[in-house]
Tab-separated table of C-alpha atoms and ligand atoms in Angstrom:
chain	number	residue	atom	x	y	z
T	1	UNK	CA	-31.398	-1.007	23.430
T	2	UNK	CA	-31.684	2.047	21.156
T	3	UNK	CA	-28.738	4.392	20.774
T	4	UNK	CA	-30.707	7.195	22.488
T	5	UNK	CA	-31.643	4.974	25.437
T	6	UNK	CA	-28.008	3.886	25.749
T	7	UNK	CA	-26.787	7.488	25.624
T	8	UNK	CA	-29.095	8.422	28.501
T	9	UNK	CA	-27.552	5.857	30.871
T	10	UNK	CA	-24.990	7.038	33.424
T	11	UNK	CA	-21.341	6.020	33.472
T	12	UNK	CA	-20.403	3.708	36.357
T	13	UNK	CA	-19.393	5.490	39.587
T	14	UNK	CA	-15.719	6.017	40.358
T	15	UNK	CA	-12.841	8.421	40.359
T	16	UNK	CA	-10.264	9.478	37.804
T	17	UNK	CA	-7.482	9.804	40.394
T	18	UNK	CA	-4.434	11.988	39.700
T	19	UNK	CA	-3.926	13.865	36.414
T	20	UNK	CA	-2.139	11.698	33.793
T	21	UNK	CA	-1.298	8.849	36.191
T	22	UNK	CA	-4.901	8.307	37.267
T	23	UNK	CA	-4.997	5.451	39.808
T	24	UNK	CA	-2.210	3.447	38.146
T	25	UNK	CA	0.027	3.648	41.227
T	26	UNK	CA	-2.597	2.138	43.548
T	27	UNK	CA	-3.380	-0.614	41.064
T	28	UNK	CA	0.253	-1.522	40.332
T	29	UNK	CA	1.157	-1.571	44.052
T	30	UNK	CA	-1.593	-4.015	44.983
T	31	UNK	CA	-4.222	-4.974	42.374
T	32	UNK	CA	-6.238	-6.957	44.929
T	33	UNK	CA	-6.467	-4.167	47.501
T	34	UNK	CA	-7.221	-1.756	44.665
T	35	UNK	CA	-10.204	-3.861	43.601
T	36	UNK	CA	-11.394	-4.611	47.152
T	37	UNK	CA	-11.286	-0.984	48.323
T	38	UNK	CA	-13.256	0.261	45.356
T	39	UNK	CA	-15.739	-2.588	45.237
T	40	UNK	CA	-16.569	-1.849	48.898
T	41	UNK	CA	-17.348	1.736	47.814
T	42	UNK	CA	-18.973	1.227	44.407
T	43	UNK	CA	-19.956	-2.441	43.970
T	44	UNK	CA	-18.857	-4.724	41.145
T	45	UNK	CA	-18.544	-2.142	38.398
T	46	UNK	CA	-16.767	1.215	38.567
T	47	UNK	CA	-14.610	3.542	36.584
T	48	UNK	CA	-11.005	4.569	37.069
T	49	UNK	CA	-8.000	5.698	34.993
T	50	UNK	CA	-5.150	3.245	34.433
T	51	UNK	CA	-2.006	3.584	32.335
T	52	UNK	CA	-3.248	6.670	30.531
T	53	UNK	CA	-6.697	5.251	29.695
T	54	UNK	CA	-10.162	5.763	31.136
T	55	UNK	CA	-11.027	2.275	32.364
T	56	UNK	CA	-14.109	0.470	33.627
T	57	UNK	CA	-13.468	-2.396	36.005
T	58	UNK	CA	-16.007	-5.241	35.877
T	59	UNK	CA	-15.735	-7.786	38.682
T	60	UNK	CA	-16.799	-11.385	39.192
T	61	UNK	CA	-17.372	-14.530	37.114
T	62	UNK	CA	-20.331	-13.076	35.182
T	63	UNK	CA	-18.239	-10.092	34.124
T	64	UNK	CA	-15.393	-12.436	33.144
T	65	UNK	CA	-17.776	-14.497	31.043
T	66	UNK	CA	-19.173	-11.334	29.393
T	67	UNK	CA	-15.720	-9.933	28.516
T	68	UNK	CA	-13.903	-13.155	27.648
T	69	UNK	CA	-16.737	-15.210	26.212
T	70	UNK	CA	-20.254	-14.158	25.303
T	71	UNK	CA	-19.549	-10.520	24.346
T	72	UNK	CA	-15.953	-10.611	23.168
T	73	UNK	CA	-17.036	-9.037	19.834
T	74	UNK	CA	-17.552	-5.730	21.693
T	75	UNK	CA	-13.843	-5.539	22.468
T	76	UNK	CA	-10.409	-5.261	20.885
T	77	UNK	CA	-7.484	-6.973	22.589
T	78	UNK	CA	-4.907	-5.059	20.585
T	79	UNK	CA	-6.273	-1.626	21.484
T	80	UNK	CA	-6.483	-2.677	25.141
T	81	UNK	CA	-2.717	-3.104	25.485
T	82	UNK	CA	-0.415	-0.180	26.191
T	83	UNK	CA	1.687	1.429	23.466
T	84	UNK	CA	4.873	0.054	25.048
T	85	UNK	CA	3.686	-3.491	24.351
T	86	UNK	CA	2.155	-3.048	20.901
T	87	UNK	CA	5.168	-1.135	19.590
T	88	UNK	CA	7.673	-3.698	20.907
T	89	UNK	CA	5.823	-6.919	20.088
T	90	UNK	CA	4.227	-5.855	16.797
T	91	UNK	CA	1.540	-8.274	15.664
T	92	UNK	CA	1.930	-11.350	17.880
T	93	UNK	CA	-1.137	-13.447	18.767
T	94	UNK	CA	-2.242	-11.645	21.933
T	95	UNK	CA	-2.209	-8.348	20.036
T	96	UNK	CA	-4.377	-9.474	17.143
T	97	UNK	CA	-8.137	-9.252	16.706
T	98	UNK	CA	-10.901	-10.731	14.570
T	99	UNK	CA	-10.172	-12.892	11.533
T	100	UNK	CA	-6.385	-12.375	11.696
T	101	UNK	CA	-6.386	-13.524	15.313
T	102	UNK	CA	-8.457	-16.619	14.468
T	103	UNK	CA	-6.137	-17.457	11.545
T	104	UNK	CA	-2.945	-17.154	13.623
T	105	UNK	CA	-4.419	-18.983	16.583
T	106	UNK	CA	-5.583	-21.912	14.452
T	107	UNK	CA	-2.079	-22.172	12.948
T	108	UNK	CA	-0.319	-21.979	16.338
T	109	UNK	CA	-2.602	-24.325	18.300
T	110	UNK	CA	-1.292	-27.662	16.909
T	111	UNK	CA	2.286	-26.830	17.965
T	112	UNK	CA	1.193	-26.392	21.595
T	113	UNK	CA	-1.378	-29.161	21.958
T	114	UNK	CA	-2.108	-32.835	21.492
T	115	UNK	CA	0.511	-35.051	19.877
T	116	UNK	CA	3.100	-32.243	19.635
T	117	UNK	CA	3.313	-31.987	23.422
T	118	UNK	CA	4.655	-35.527	23.690
T	119	UNK	CA	7.724	-34.477	21.681
T	120	UNK	CA	8.645	-31.890	24.314
T	121	UNK	CA	8.860	-34.237	27.293
T	122	UNK	CA	12.526	-35.257	26.848
T	123	UNK	CA	13.819	-31.702	26.443
T	124	UNK	CA	11.806	-30.371	29.392
T	125	UNK	CA	13.004	-33.227	31.585
T	126	UNK	CA	16.644	-32.892	30.459
T	127	UNK	CA	16.633	-29.156	31.130
T	128	UNK	CA	15.190	-29.442	34.638
T	129	UNK	CA	17.708	-32.191	35.509
T	130	UNK	CA	20.622	-30.019	34.336
T	131	UNK	CA	19.394	-26.895	36.127
T	132	UNK	CA	18.533	-28.752	39.347
T	133	UNK	CA	22.051	-30.222	39.476
T	134	UNK	CA	23.515	-26.709	39.208
T	135	UNK	CA	21.157	-25.398	41.900
T	136	UNK	CA	22.250	-28.151	44.263
T	137	UNK	CA	25.909	-27.365	43.613
T	138	UNK	CA	25.249	-23.654	44.265
T	139	UNK	CA	23.612	-24.424	47.652
T	140	UNK	CA	21.666	-21.155	47.851
T	141	UNK	CA	19.719	-19.314	45.181
T	142	UNK	CA	16.921	-16.924	44.329
T	143	UNK	CA	14.105	-19.056	42.969
T	144	UNK	CA	12.528	-16.456	40.684
T	145	UNK	CA	15.840	-15.911	38.884
T	146	UNK	CA	16.591	-19.630	38.755
T	147	UNK	CA	13.162	-20.490	37.305
T	148	UNK	CA	13.524	-17.657	34.796
T	149	UNK	CA	16.707	-19.220	33.415
T	150	UNK	CA	15.153	-22.680	33.379
T	151	UNK	CA	11.894	-21.594	31.694
T	152	UNK	CA	13.766	-19.499	29.156
T	153	UNK	CA	16.110	-22.372	28.303
T	154	UNK	CA	13.142	-24.704	27.858
T	155	UNK	CA	11.239	-22.153	25.753
T	156	UNK	CA	14.163	-21.261	23.467
T	157	UNK	CA	15.293	-24.883	23.023
T	158	UNK	CA	11.813	-26.059	22.117
T	159	UNK	CA	10.878	-23.064	20.006
T	160	UNK	CA	14.152	-22.273	18.237
T	161	UNK	CA	16.298	-25.402	18.599
T	162	UNK	CA	19.813	-25.591	20.059
T	163	UNK	CA	21.910	-22.430	20.145
T	164	UNK	CA	25.610	-21.993	20.867
T	165	UNK	CA	26.366	-21.083	24.492
T	166	UNK	CA	27.323	-17.438	23.705
T	167	UNK	CA	24.284	-16.956	21.502
T	168	UNK	CA	21.958	-18.444	24.145
T	169	UNK	CA	23.454	-16.117	26.797
T	170	UNK	CA	23.080	-13.090	24.500
T	171	UNK	CA	19.512	-14.077	23.676
T	172	UNK	CA	18.652	-14.318	27.409
T	173	UNK	CA	20.247	-10.932	28.136
T	174	UNK	CA	18.494	-9.186	25.257
T	175	UNK	CA	15.164	-10.782	26.059
T	176	UNK	CA	15.410	-9.774	29.708
T	177	UNK	CA	15.946	-6.124	28.691
T	178	UNK	CA	13.183	-6.435	26.098
T	179	UNK	CA	10.556	-7.691	28.551
T	180	UNK	CA	11.464	-5.076	31.176
T	181	UNK	CA	10.340	-2.371	28.761
T	182	UNK	CA	6.977	-3.941	27.961
T	183	UNK	CA	5.244	-2.478	31.018
T	184	UNK	CA	7.429	0.596	31.517
T	185	UNK	CA	5.823	3.729	30.025
T	186	UNK	CA	6.447	6.212	28.517
T	187	UNK	CA	7.095	4.682	25.082
T	188	UNK	CA	9.954	7.063	24.332
T	189	UNK	CA	13.044	5.737	22.584
T	190	UNK	CA	15.508	7.317	25.001
T	191	UNK	CA	18.501	5.070	25.738
T	192	UNK	CA	18.290	5.512	29.524
T	193	UNK	CA	14.589	4.620	29.821
T	194	UNK	CA	13.552	0.934	30.206
T	195	UNK	CA	11.440	1.319	27.061
T	196	UNK	CA	14.369	2.794	25.104
T	197	UNK	CA	16.602	-0.089	26.213
T	198	UNK	CA	13.868	-2.581	25.305
T	199	UNK	CA	13.533	-1.015	21.873
T	200	UNK	CA	17.296	-1.373	21.302
T	201	UNK	CA	17.189	-4.991	22.509
T	202	UNK	CA	14.293	-5.655	20.103
T	203	UNK	CA	16.375	-4.206	17.246
T	204	UNK	CA	18.992	-6.872	17.972
T	205	UNK	CA	16.610	-9.726	18.744
T	206	UNK	CA	14.672	-9.403	15.507
T	207	UNK	CA	17.675	-10.009	13.180
T	208	UNK	CA	18.705	-12.938	15.403
T	209	UNK	CA	15.230	-14.456	15.055
T	210	UNK	CA	15.160	-13.673	11.311
T	211	UNK	CA	18.406	-15.615	10.865
T	212	UNK	CA	17.042	-18.577	12.859
T	213	UNK	CA	13.809	-18.537	10.811
T	214	UNK	CA	15.929	-18.493	7.608
T	215	UNK	CA	17.996	-21.458	8.813
T	216	UNK	CA	14.852	-23.400	9.660
T	217	UNK	CA	13.351	-22.677	6.245
T	218	UNK	CA	16.567	-23.696	4.428
T	219	UNK	CA	17.304	-26.889	6.309
T	220	UNK	CA	13.709	-27.893	7.146
T	221	UNK	CA	14.988	-28.469	10.703
T	222	UNK	CA	12.379	-30.754	12.300
T	223	UNK	CA	11.137	-31.012	15.879
T	224	UNK	CA	11.006	-27.381	16.988
T	225	UNK	CA	7.898	-25.282	17.561
T	226	UNK	CA	9.249	-22.908	14.915
T	227	UNK	CA	9.435	-25.734	12.362
T	228	UNK	CA	5.780	-26.533	13.087
T	229	UNK	CA	4.817	-22.879	12.693
T	230	UNK	CA	6.668	-22.782	9.363
T	231	UNK	CA	4.798	-25.872	8.172
T	232	UNK	CA	1.414	-24.512	9.345
T	233	UNK	CA	-0.985	-23.021	6.812
T	234	UNK	CA	-4.477	-21.546	6.771
T	235	UNK	CA	-7.559	-22.674	4.824
T	236	UNK	CA	-6.209	-20.972	1.682
T	237	UNK	CA	-2.898	-22.812	1.974
T	238	UNK	CA	-1.057	-19.650	3.079
T	239	UNK	CA	1.694	-19.991	5.670
T	240	UNK	CA	3.207	-17.406	8.014
T	241	UNK	CA	5.554	-14.790	6.519
T	242	UNK	CA	8.949	-14.252	8.190
T	243	UNK	CA	7.712	-11.013	9.788
T	244	UNK	CA	4.652	-12.776	11.208
T	245	UNK	CA	6.839	-15.586	12.556
T	246	UNK	CA	9.178	-13.152	14.294
T	247	UNK	CA	6.299	-11.358	16.054
T	248	UNK	CA	4.768	-14.691	17.066
T	249	UNK	CA	8.086	-15.940	18.439
T	250	UNK	CA	8.487	-12.772	20.503
T	251	UNK	CA	5.022	-13.248	22.015
T	252	UNK	CA	5.461	-16.965	22.643
T	253	UNK	CA	8.895	-16.528	24.227
T	254	UNK	CA	7.656	-13.722	26.450
T	255	UNK	CA	4.308	-15.232	27.449
T	256	UNK	CA	5.846	-18.687	27.594
T	257	UNK	CA	8.453	-18.151	30.285
T	258	UNK	CA	7.673	-15.210	32.594
T	259	UNK	CA	4.317	-16.616	33.684
T	260	UNK	CA	5.646	-20.113	34.400
T	261	UNK	CA	8.546	-18.579	36.333
T	262	UNK	CA	6.125	-16.676	38.516
T	263	UNK	CA	3.740	-19.541	39.233
T	264	UNK	CA	6.481	-22.056	40.044
T	265	UNK	CA	8.166	-19.604	42.423
T	266	UNK	CA	4.921	-19.388	44.404
T	267	UNK	CA	4.519	-23.161	44.384
T	268	UNK	CA	7.984	-23.582	45.924
T	269	UNK	CA	7.108	-20.908	48.481
T	270	UNK	CA	3.858	-22.580	49.536
T	271	UNK	CA	5.411	-26.064	49.711
T	272	UNK	CA	8.478	-24.873	51.617
T	273	UNK	CA	6.484	-23.076	54.274
T	274	UNK	CA	3.864	-25.721	54.989
T	275	UNK	CA	4.778	-29.411	55.486
T	276	UNK	CA	1.068	-30.282	55.609
T	277	UNK	CA	0.787	-29.182	51.968
T	278	UNK	CA	4.137	-30.655	50.888
T	279	UNK	CA	3.531	-34.101	52.488
T	280	UNK	CA	0.798	-35.427	50.155
T	281	UNK	CA	2.544	-34.003	47.069
T	282	UNK	CA	5.760	-35.829	47.989
T	283	UNK	CA	3.876	-39.037	48.734
T	284	UNK	CA	2.257	-38.883	45.298
T	285	UNK	CA	5.657	-38.552	43.610
T	286	UNK	CA	7.183	-41.425	45.579
T	287	UNK	CA	4.261	-43.656	44.645
T	288	UNK	CA	4.916	-43.018	40.956
T	289	UNK	CA	8.396	-44.585	40.936
T	290	UNK	CA	11.969	-43.399	40.429
T	291	UNK	CA	12.113	-42.324	36.801
T	292	UNK	CA	9.602	-39.847	35.526
T	293	UNK	CA	7.756	-41.011	32.406
T	294	UNK	CA	5.400	-39.154	30.034
T	295	UNK	CA	2.527	-41.286	31.346
T	296	UNK	CA	3.283	-40.156	34.928
T	297	UNK	CA	2.701	-36.552	33.946
T	298	UNK	CA	-1.007	-37.292	33.504
T	299	UNK	CA	-1.254	-39.032	36.883
T	300	UNK	CA	-0.484	-36.302	39.422
T	301	UNK	CA	-3.840	-35.101	40.787
T	302	UNK	CA	-2.374	-33.856	44.080
T	303	UNK	CA	0.337	-31.790	42.380
T	304	UNK	CA	-2.251	-30.611	39.894
T	305	UNK	CA	-4.415	-29.239	42.713
T	306	UNK	CA	-1.373	-27.434	44.153
T	307	UNK	CA	-0.751	-25.827	40.753
T	308	UNK	CA	-4.386	-24.797	40.481
T	309	UNK	CA	-4.368	-23.354	43.984
T	310	UNK	CA	-1.213	-21.365	43.100
T	311	UNK	CA	-3.006	-20.119	39.975
T	312	UNK	CA	-5.918	-19.033	42.207
T	313	UNK	CA	-4.012	-17.318	45.004
T	314	UNK	CA	-0.977	-16.133	43.003
T	315	UNK	CA	-2.123	-15.548	39.410
T	316	UNK	CA	0.894	-14.293	37.408
T	317	UNK	CA	-1.315	-11.717	35.634
T	318	UNK	CA	-3.712	-9.861	37.980
T	319	UNK	CA	-6.301	-9.560	35.210
T	320	UNK	CA	-6.642	-8.367	31.650
T	321	UNK	CA	-7.607	-5.353	29.586
T	322	UNK	CA	-9.758	-4.915	26.491
T	323	UNK	CA	-10.687	-1.757	24.566
T	324	UNK	CA	-14.382	-1.134	23.891
T	325	UNK	CA	-15.103	-0.927	20.143
T	326	UNK	CA	-18.924	-0.909	20.373
T	327	UNK	CA	-20.840	0.959	23.061
T	328	UNK	CA	-22.948	-1.252	25.350
T	329	UNK	CA	-24.980	-1.376	28.539
T	330	UNK	CA	-23.886	-3.394	31.567
T	331	UNK	CA	-25.631	-3.427	34.961
T	332	UNK	CA	-27.573	-0.300	33.989
T	333	UNK	CA	-24.464	1.681	33.031
T	334	UNK	CA	-23.180	2.957	29.702
T	335	UNK	CA	-19.775	1.641	28.643
T	336	UNK	CA	-18.461	3.996	25.958
T	337	UNK	CA	-16.307	3.277	22.903
T	338	UNK	CA	-12.635	4.111	23.408
T	339	UNK	CA	-12.596	3.183	27.091
T	340	UNK	CA	-10.784	0.131	28.389
T	341	UNK	CA	-12.486	-2.527	30.453
T	342	UNK	CA	-10.568	-4.659	32.927
T	343	UNK	CA	-11.446	-8.056	34.373
T	344	UNK	CA	-9.760	-8.988	37.616
T	345	UNK	CA	-8.456	-12.488	38.278
T	346	UNK	CA	-7.129	-11.579	41.708
T	347	UNK	CA	-10.548	-10.323	42.785
T	348	UNK	CA	-12.551	-13.231	41.335
T	349	UNK	CA	-10.113	-15.694	42.881
T	350	UNK	CA	-10.766	-14.361	46.379
T	351	UNK	CA	-14.544	-13.822	46.328
T	352	UNK	CA	-15.936	-15.383	49.536
T	353	UNK	CA	-19.103	-16.595	47.797
T	354	UNK	CA	-16.933	-18.696	45.435
T	355	UNK	CA	-14.114	-19.785	47.739
T	356	UNK	CA	-14.129	-20.947	51.349
T	357	UNK	CA	-11.455	-19.069	53.386
T	358	UNK	CA	-10.176	-17.465	50.171
T	359	UNK	CA	-6.940	-16.156	51.727
T	360	UNK	CA	-5.754	-19.648	52.731
T	361	UNK	CA	-3.606	-21.785	50.400
T	362	UNK	CA	-5.641	-24.980	50.418
T	363	UNK	CA	-5.261	-27.194	47.309
T	364	UNK	CA	-7.782	-29.704	48.632
T	365	UNK	CA	-10.584	-27.189	48.060
T	366	UNK	CA	-10.573	-28.515	44.478
T	367	UNK	CA	-11.201	-32.129	45.604
T	368	UNK	CA	-14.389	-33.765	46.896
T	369	UNK	CA	-16.329	-32.974	48.996
T	370	UNK	CA	-15.607	-29.234	48.570
T	371	UNK	CA	-15.273	-29.330	44.767
T	372	UNK	CA	-14.702	-25.600	44.600
T	373	UNK	CA	-13.843	-23.840	41.359
T	374	UNK	CA	-16.375	-25.631	39.166
T	375	UNK	CA	-18.386	-22.536	38.280
T	376	UNK	CA	-17.445	-21.239	34.812
T	377	UNK	CA	-15.096	-18.231	34.747
T	378	UNK	CA	-14.340	-18.313	38.492
T	379	UNK	CA	-10.736	-19.521	37.961
T	380	UNK	CA	-9.275	-17.359	35.207
T	381	UNK	CA	-5.514	-17.352	35.808
T	382	UNK	CA	-5.141	-18.495	32.195
T	383	UNK	CA	-7.928	-16.248	30.928
T	384	UNK	CA	-10.991	-17.941	29.428
T	385	UNK	CA	-13.222	-18.284	26.364
T	386	UNK	CA	-11.903	-18.330	22.789
T	387	UNK	CA	-8.766	-16.395	23.779
T	388	UNK	CA	-7.861	-18.587	26.740
T	389	UNK	CA	-4.072	-18.953	27.074
T	390	UNK	CA	-2.887	-20.784	23.981
T	391	UNK	CA	0.034	-22.200	25.997
T	392	UNK	CA	-2.143	-23.648	28.791
T	393	UNK	CA	-1.505	-27.341	28.030
T	394	UNK	CA	2.188	-26.681	27.345
T	395	UNK	CA	2.519	-24.779	30.636
T	396	UNK	CA	0.699	-27.445	32.643
T	397	UNK	CA	2.926	-30.166	31.257
T	398	UNK	CA	6.104	-28.181	31.875
T	399	UNK	CA	5.127	-27.230	35.425
T	400	UNK	CA	4.315	-30.848	36.294
T	401	UNK	CA	7.628	-32.136	34.910
T	402	UNK	CA	9.636	-29.438	36.655
T	403	UNK	CA	7.919	-29.832	40.019
T	404	UNK	CA	7.926	-33.636	39.840
T	405	UNK	CA	11.683	-33.694	39.350
T	406	UNK	CA	12.360	-31.070	42.013
T	407	UNK	CA	10.143	-32.852	44.562
T	408	UNK	CA	11.915	-36.150	43.916
T	409	UNK	CA	15.454	-34.787	44.158
T	410	UNK	CA	15.690	-31.536	46.139
T	411	UNK	CA	14.475	-29.848	49.328
T	412	UNK	CA	14.067	-26.065	49.500
T	413	UNK	CA	14.380	-24.168	52.769
T	414	UNK	CA	13.346	-20.516	52.952
T	415	UNK	CA	16.235	-18.275	54.013
T	416	UNK	CA	15.587	-15.761	56.827
T	417	UNK	CA	15.417	-11.964	56.467
T	418	UNK	CA	13.525	-11.694	53.240
T	419	UNK	CA	10.188	-10.246	52.183
T	420	UNK	CA	7.489	-12.455	50.688
T	421	UNK	CA	4.864	-9.787	50.012
T	422	UNK	CA	4.064	-9.817	46.302
T	423	UNK	CA	5.278	-7.391	43.683
T	424	UNK	CA	2.367	-7.522	41.235
T	425	UNK	CA	3.482	-5.873	38.003
T	426	UNK	CA	4.649	-6.942	35.453
T	427	UNK	CA	4.674	-10.519	36.783
T	428	UNK	CA	3.761	-11.428	40.320
T	429	UNK	CA	6.753	-12.434	42.450
T	430	UNK	CA	7.759	-12.393	46.129
T	431	UNK	CA	9.466	-9.037	46.739
T	432	UNK	CA	12.931	-10.518	47.289
T	433	UNK	CA	12.534	-13.194	44.606
T	434	UNK	CA	12.339	-16.105	47.125
T	435	UNK	CA	15.796	-16.890	48.444
T	436	UNK	CA	16.236	-20.535	49.404
T	437	UNK	CA	18.809	-23.050	50.605
T	438	UNK	CA	18.875	-26.193	48.441
T	439	UNK	CA	19.574	-29.668	49.833
T	440	UNK	CA	19.341	-33.137	48.351
T	441	UNK	CA	16.040	-34.920	49.058
C	501	HEM	C1	1.719	-20.383	34.163
C	501	HEM	C2	1.744	-20.150	32.882
C	501	HEM	C3	0.831	-19.202	32.139
C	501	HEM	C4	-0.140	-18.336	32.589
C	501	HEM	C5	-0.605	-18.113	34.029
C	501	HEM	C6	-0.685	-17.669	31.430
C	501	HEM	C7	-1.709	-16.727	31.469
C	501	HEM	C8	-2.345	-16.230	30.347
C	501	HEM	C9	-3.523	-15.401	30.371
C	501	HEM	C10	-4.226	-14.892	31.626
C	501	HEM	C11	-3.876	-15.147	29.089
C	501	HEM	C12	-5.102	-14.383	28.610
C	501	HEM	C13	-4.936	-12.916	28.717
C	501	HEM	C14	-6.244	-12.204	28.339
C	501	HEM	O1	-6.962	-12.658	27.469
C	501	HEM	O2	-6.555	-11.225	28.985
C	501	HEM	C15	-2.895	-15.779	28.247
C	501	HEM	C16	-2.896	-15.715	26.880
C	501	HEM	C17	-1.829	-16.168	26.109
C	501	HEM	N1	-0.796	-16.961	26.528
C	501	HEM	FE1	-0.475	-17.626	28.387
C	501	HEM	N2	-0.028	-18.110	30.319
C	501	HEM	C18	0.894	-19.052	30.699
C	501	HEM	C19	1.741	-19.760	29.879
C	501	HEM	C20	1.867	-19.568	28.529
C	501	HEM	C21	2.775	-20.292	27.677
C	501	HEM	C22	3.697	-21.401	28.142
C	501	HEM	C23	2.631	-19.769	26.419
C	501	HEM	C24	3.323	-20.129	25.148
C	501	HEM	C25	4.081	-21.180	24.972
C	501	HEM	C26	1.608	-18.734	26.498
C	501	HEM	C27	1.175	-17.963	25.434
C	501	HEM	C28	0.043	-17.176	25.466
C	501	HEM	C29	-0.471	-16.465	24.293
C	501	HEM	C30	0.175	-16.399	22.921
C	501	HEM	C31	-1.659	-15.849	24.701
C	501	HEM	C32	-2.617	-15.013	23.841
C	501	HEM	C33	-3.713	-15.937	23.338
C	501	HEM	C34	-4.738	-15.239	22.456
C	501	HEM	O3	-4.921	-14.027	22.581
C	501	HEM	O4	-5.374	-15.941	21.649
C	501	HEM	N3	1.169	-18.647	27.784
C	501	HEM	N4	-1.989	-16.450	29.030
């Protein structure tokens, strides 16, 4: 299409919402309702204003394929993120574009796939055994918080190696403050704002990570993800610099534990409230034998369907943003440079033409004869295309090990007087964090 023809096309329909805030409040409160309400009014493409940016929302698997796959060259990931995130994380993988992104991704991939994964089994299993024993002793707990500690311990152990108890506790505290500022505009370094606190925490985390990187380089400490990243090099034989490693570690630690925490919390919720779902998952674990082995992890189709159904109905990220760097036409509308586009996982995951009874948690929809979810880009809880979650295989393995051990050893009972409606941003969780009573199996 010529530039003049493109210029003559209209913008998608929609509303800007309130000054400055736009429609951010509606979206953050309930991203699914936000998308449903507007799609009923405007169809599958419309404009809005989110987090200080004019934004065009494109809905459905075809839009997901366009943004994440076939037309990804029209977009920048980095420019699509808010200033709070880019200024705190720097140049980690999810904030890179083009050749630099491809270089970093190729160097990170081997540490999170294939043979490397096998090395992580023992640590993941040891950590879940230790945490589960403490949960049982405590008797009652809030699952979101408990999974956050577990996932963070697994991530830091595997990425950075063992730390002293005080250092590990300090690292957890700083990281918690750091991640709370990622989605909390404005990006002003004032000590009482979440962003200001996150900035301060980042100023302390970076030297800690720099020291750990230095120790790894000096001692050639084997077996950690960091040691693999240090050994990685590109086609020209160049490795990561210390600054690049620090940014990558911040991204991997953040992306690598909050999302898993969220998804596992919803899995426990769904299993605890419905014995008809829990029954077959338990039976599968009992059939596998007493001690969990690495081979078992690949033989859990029932649990796997539960995890996929949790990804569908409770995706930790409601969708994703990209900034438009080249004007284009979509569905007869003009999508201008400088605007953001958003794809919506929550919406795609509940489209009635893709999913039967989309509001119902039904893992068996993925099995024969229904075989739902086979259409490309209809299940995008981990993104899709060349930028699909780089930690997907790592996350799947960890979630299977954690759930397999918990199913074999513990029972979770939902405590009364709590709210389960989801808080969506920054990471989806039940409003009260899922309070449970823990008993031995
Ligand atoms: C349940 C667990 C997880 C979920 C649901 C999840 C979800 C996602 C999604 C949706 C994206 C794509 C965002 C976009 O393109 O719009 C993504 C990318 C990414 N994820 Fe994950 N993730 C999970 C676990 C992990 C783990 C364990 C790690 C690291 C160990 C990780 C590291 C990353 C990184 C670095 C990216 C950026 C990839 C790139 O841009 O090339 N994630 N993840």
